[in-house]
Tab-separated table of N, CA and C in Angstrom:
chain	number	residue	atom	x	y	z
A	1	UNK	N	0.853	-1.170	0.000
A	1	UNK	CA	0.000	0.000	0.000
A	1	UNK	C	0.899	1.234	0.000
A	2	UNK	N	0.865	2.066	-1.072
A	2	UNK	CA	1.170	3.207	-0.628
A	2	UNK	C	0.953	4.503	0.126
A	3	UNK	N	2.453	4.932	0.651
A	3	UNK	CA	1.912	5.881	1.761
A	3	UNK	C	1.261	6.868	1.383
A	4	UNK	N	0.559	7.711	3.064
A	4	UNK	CA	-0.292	8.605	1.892
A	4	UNK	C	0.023	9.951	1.962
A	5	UNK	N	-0.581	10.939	1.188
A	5	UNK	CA	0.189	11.894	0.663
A	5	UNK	C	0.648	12.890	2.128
A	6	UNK	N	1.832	13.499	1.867
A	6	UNK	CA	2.826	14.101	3.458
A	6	UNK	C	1.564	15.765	2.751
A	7	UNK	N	1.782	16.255	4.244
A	7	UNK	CA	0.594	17.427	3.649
A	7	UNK	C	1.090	18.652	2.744
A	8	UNK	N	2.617	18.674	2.765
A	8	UNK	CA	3.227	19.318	1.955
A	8	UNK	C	3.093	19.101	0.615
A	9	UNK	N	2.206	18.098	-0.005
A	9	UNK	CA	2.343	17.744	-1.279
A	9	UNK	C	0.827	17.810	-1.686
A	10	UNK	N	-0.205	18.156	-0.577
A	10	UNK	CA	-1.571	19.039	-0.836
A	10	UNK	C	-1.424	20.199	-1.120
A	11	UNK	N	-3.088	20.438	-1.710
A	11	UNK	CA	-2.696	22.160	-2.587
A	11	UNK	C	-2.606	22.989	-0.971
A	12	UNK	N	-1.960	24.306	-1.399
A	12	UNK	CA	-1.855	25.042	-0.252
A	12	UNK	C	-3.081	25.855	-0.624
A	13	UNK	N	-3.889	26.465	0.831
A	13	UNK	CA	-5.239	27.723	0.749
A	13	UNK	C	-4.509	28.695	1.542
A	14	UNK	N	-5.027	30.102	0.795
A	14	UNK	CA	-4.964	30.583	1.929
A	14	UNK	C	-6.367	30.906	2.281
A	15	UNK	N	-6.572	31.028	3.488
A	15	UNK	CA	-7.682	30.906	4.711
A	15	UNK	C	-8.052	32.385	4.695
A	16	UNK	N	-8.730	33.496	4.099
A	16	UNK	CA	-8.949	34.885	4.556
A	16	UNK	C	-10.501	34.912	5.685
A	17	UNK	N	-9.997	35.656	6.573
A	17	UNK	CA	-11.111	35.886	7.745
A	17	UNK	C	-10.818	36.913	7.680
A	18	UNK	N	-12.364	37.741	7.318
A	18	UNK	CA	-12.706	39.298	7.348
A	18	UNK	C	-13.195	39.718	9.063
A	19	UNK	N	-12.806	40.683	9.345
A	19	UNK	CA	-13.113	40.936	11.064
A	19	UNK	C	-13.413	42.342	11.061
A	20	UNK	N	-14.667	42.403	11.414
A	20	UNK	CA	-14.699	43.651	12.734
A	20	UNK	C	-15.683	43.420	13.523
A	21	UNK	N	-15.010	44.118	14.583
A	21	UNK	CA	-15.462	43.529	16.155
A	21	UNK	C	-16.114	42.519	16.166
A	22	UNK	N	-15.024	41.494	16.265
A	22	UNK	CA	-15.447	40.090	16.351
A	22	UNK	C	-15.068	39.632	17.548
A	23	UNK	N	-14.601	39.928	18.360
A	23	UNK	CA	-14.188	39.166	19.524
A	23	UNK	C	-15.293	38.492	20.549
A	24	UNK	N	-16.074	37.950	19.884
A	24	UNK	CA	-17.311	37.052	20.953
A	24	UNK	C	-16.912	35.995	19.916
A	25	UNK	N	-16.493	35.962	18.858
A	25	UNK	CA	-16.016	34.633	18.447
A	25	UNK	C	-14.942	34.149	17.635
A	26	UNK	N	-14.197	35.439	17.562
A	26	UNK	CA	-13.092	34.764	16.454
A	26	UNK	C	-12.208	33.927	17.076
A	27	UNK	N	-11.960	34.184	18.354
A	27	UNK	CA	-11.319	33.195	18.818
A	27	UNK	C	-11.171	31.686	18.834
A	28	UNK	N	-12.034	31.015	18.999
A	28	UNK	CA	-13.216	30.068	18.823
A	28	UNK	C	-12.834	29.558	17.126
A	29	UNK	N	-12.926	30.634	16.140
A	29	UNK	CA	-12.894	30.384	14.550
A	29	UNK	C	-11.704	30.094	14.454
A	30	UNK	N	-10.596	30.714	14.841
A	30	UNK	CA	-9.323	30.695	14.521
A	30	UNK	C	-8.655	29.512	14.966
A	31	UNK	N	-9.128	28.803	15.969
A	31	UNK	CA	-8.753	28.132	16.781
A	31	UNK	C	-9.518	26.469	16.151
A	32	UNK	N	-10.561	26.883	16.140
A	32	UNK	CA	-11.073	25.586	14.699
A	32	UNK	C	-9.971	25.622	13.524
A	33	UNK	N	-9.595	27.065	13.057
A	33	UNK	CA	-8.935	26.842	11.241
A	33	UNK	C	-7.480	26.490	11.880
A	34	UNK	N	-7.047	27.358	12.792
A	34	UNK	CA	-5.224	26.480	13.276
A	34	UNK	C	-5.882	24.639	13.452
A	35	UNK	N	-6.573	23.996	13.730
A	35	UNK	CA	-6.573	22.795	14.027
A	35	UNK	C	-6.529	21.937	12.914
A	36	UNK	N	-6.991	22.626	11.767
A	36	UNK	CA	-7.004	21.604	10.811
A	36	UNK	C	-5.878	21.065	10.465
A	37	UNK	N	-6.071	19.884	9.400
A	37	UNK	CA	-5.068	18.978	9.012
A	37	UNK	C	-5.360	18.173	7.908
A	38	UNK	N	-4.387	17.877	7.074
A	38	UNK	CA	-4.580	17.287	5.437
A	38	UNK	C	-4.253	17.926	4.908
A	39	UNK	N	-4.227	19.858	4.943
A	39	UNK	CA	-4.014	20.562	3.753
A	39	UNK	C	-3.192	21.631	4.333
A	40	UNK	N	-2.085	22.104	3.570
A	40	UNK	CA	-1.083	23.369	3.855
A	40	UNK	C	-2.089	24.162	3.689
A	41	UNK	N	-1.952	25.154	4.602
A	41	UNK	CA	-2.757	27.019	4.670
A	41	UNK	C	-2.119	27.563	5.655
A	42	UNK	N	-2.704	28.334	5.344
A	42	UNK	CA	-2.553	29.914	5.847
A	42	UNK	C	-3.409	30.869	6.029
A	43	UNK	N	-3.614	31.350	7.458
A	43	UNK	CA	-4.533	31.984	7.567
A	43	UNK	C	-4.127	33.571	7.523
A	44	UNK	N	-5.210	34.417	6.848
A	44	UNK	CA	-4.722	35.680	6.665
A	44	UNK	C	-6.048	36.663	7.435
A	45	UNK	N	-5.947	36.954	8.730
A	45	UNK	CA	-7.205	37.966	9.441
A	45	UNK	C	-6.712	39.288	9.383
A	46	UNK	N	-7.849	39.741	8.079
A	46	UNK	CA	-8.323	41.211	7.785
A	46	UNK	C	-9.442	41.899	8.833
A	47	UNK	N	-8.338	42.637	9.289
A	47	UNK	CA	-9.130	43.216	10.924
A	47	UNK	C	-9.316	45.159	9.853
A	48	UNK	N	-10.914	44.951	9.524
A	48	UNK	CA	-11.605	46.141	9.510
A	48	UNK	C	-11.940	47.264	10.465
A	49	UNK	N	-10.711	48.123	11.083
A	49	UNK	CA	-10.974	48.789	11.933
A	49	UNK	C	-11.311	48.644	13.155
A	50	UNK	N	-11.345	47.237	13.467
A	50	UNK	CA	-12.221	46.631	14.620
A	50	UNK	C	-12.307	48.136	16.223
A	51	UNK	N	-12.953	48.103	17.051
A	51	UNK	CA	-12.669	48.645	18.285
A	51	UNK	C	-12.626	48.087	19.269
A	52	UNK	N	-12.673	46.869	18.952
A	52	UNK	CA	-13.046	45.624	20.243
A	52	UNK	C	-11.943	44.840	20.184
A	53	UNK	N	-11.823	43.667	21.013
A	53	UNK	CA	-10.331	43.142	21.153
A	53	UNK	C	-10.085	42.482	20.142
A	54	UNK	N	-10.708	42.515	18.616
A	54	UNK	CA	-10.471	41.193	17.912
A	54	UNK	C	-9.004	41.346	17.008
A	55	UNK	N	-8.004	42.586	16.989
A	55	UNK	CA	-6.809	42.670	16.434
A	55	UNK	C	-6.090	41.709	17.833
A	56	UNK	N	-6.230	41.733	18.776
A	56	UNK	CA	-5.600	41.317	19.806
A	56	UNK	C	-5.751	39.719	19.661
A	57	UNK	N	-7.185	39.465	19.699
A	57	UNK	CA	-7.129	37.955	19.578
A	57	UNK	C	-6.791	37.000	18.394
A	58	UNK	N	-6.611	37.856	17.264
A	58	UNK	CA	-5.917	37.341	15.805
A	58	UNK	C	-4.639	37.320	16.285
A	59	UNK	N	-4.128	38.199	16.636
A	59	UNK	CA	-2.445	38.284	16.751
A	59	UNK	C	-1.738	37.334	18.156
A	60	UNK	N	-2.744	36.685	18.966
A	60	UNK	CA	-2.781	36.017	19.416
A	60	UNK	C	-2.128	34.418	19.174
A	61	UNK	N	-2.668	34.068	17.757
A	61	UNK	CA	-2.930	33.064	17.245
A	61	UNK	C	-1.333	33.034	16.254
A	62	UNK	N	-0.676	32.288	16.774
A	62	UNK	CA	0.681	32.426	16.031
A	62	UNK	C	0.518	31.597	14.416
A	63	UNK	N	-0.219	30.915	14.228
A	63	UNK	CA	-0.062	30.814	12.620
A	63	UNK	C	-1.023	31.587	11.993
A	64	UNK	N	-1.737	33.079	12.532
A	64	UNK	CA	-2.699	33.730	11.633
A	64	UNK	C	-1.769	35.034	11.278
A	65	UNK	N	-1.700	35.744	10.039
A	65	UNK	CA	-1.571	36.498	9.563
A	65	UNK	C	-2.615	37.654	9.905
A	66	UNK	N	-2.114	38.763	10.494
A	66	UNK	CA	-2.925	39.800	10.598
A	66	UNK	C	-2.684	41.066	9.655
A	67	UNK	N	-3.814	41.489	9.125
A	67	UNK	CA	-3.474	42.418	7.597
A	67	UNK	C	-4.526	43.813	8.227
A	68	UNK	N	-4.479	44.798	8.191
A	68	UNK	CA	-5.239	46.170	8.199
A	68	UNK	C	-5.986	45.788	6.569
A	69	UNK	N	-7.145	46.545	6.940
A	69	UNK	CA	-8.442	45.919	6.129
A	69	UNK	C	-7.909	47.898	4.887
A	70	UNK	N	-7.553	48.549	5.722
A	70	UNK	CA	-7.575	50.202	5.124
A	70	UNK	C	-8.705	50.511	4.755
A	71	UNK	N	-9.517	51.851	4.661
A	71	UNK	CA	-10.509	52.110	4.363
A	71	UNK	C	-10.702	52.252	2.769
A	72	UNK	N	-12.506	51.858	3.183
A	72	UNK	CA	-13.389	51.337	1.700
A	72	UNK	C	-13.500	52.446	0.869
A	73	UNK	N	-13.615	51.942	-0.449
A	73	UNK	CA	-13.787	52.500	-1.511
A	73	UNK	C	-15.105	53.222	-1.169
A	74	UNK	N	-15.438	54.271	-1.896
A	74	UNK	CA	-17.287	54.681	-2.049
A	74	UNK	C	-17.629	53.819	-2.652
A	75	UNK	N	-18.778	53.915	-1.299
A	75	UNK	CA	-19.666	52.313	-1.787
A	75	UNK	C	-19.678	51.140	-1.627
A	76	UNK	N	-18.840	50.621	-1.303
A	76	UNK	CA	-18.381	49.507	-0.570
A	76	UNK	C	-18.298	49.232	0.733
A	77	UNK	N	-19.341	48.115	1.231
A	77	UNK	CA	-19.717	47.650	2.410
A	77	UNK	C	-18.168	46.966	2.857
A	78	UNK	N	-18.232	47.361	3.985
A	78	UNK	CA	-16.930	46.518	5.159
A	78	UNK	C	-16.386	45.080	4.914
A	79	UNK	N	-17.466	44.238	4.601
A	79	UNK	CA	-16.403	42.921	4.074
A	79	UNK	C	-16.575	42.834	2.866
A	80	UNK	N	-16.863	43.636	2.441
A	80	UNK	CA	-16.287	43.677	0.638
A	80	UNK	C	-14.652	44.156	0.884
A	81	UNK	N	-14.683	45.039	1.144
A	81	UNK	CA	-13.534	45.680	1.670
A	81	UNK	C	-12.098	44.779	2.024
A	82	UNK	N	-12.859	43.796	3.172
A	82	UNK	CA	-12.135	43.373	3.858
A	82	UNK	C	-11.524	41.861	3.013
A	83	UNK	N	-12.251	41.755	2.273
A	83	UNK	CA	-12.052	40.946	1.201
A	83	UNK	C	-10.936	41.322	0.017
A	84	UNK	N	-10.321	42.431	0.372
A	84	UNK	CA	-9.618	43.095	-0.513
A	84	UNK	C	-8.252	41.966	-0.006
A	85	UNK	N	-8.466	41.726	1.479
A	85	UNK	CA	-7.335	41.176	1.820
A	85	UNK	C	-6.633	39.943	0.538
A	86	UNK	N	-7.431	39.322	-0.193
A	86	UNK	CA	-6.794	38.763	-1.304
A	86	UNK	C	-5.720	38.914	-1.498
A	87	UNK	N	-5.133	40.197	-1.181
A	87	UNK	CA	-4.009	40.813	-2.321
A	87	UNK	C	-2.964	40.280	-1.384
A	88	UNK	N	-3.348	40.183	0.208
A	88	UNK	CA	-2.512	39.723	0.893
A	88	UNK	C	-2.165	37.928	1.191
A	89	UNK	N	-3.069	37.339	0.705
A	89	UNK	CA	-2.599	35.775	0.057
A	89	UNK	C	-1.634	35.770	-0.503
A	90	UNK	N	-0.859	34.461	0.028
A	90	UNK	CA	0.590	33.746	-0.919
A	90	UNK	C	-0.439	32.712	-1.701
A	91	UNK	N	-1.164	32.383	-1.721
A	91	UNK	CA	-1.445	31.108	-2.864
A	91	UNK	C	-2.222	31.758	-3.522
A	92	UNK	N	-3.474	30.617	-4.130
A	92	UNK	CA	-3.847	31.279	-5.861
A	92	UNK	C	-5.535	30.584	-4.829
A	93	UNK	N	-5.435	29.549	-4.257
A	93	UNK	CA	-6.449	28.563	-3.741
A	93	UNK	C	-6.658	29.531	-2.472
A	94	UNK	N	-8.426	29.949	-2.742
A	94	UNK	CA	-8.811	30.413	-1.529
A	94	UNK	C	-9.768	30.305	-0.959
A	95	UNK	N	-9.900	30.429	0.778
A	95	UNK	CA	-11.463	29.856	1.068
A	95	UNK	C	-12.057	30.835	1.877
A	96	UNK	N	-12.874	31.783	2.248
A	96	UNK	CA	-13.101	32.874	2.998
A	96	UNK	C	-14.144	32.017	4.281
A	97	UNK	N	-14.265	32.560	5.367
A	97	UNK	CA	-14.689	32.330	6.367
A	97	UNK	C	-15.823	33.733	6.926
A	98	UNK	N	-16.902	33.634	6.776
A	98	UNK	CA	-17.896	34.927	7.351
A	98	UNK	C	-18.654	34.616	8.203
């Protein structure tokens, strides 16, 4: 039987989580997406201005990437915005979390 695949040789995601004032649960989220296993990622939390502790509890989390969301275009709702974080992905494979 052959062995099975080492997870380095799965596609890599990156993981984008859009945030503001999330801290009643991102913790909780982040802490589900660090657990996974089978697939290389990377998590990238786009903290929209937050005022509540949720830059604190991303940066918390030593394999999440924390990115400033910068302010929206006219017209553009907050996790559209925060969705911009894209630009801050290393891979091409992505999965958003809302």
């Amino acid at each position: 039987m052959a062995a099975p695949d080492a997870v380095s040789s799965k596609p890599t995601v990156s993981v984008i989580v859009p945030a503001r004032n999330e801290e009643a649960c991102l913790g909780a989220c982040l802490e589900s997406l660090a657990g996974q296993s089978g697939v290389s990622y990377e998590i990238v939390v786009v903290d929209d201005a937050s005022t509540d502790g949720t830059r604190a509890i991303a940066q918390a989390v030593s394999s999440a990437r924390v990115v400033n969301a910068g302010p929206p275009p006219p017209g553009w709702t907050g996790k559209n915005n925060a969705m911009g974080g894209r630009r801050e992905m290393r891979e091409r494979r992505v999965a958003s979390v809302h």
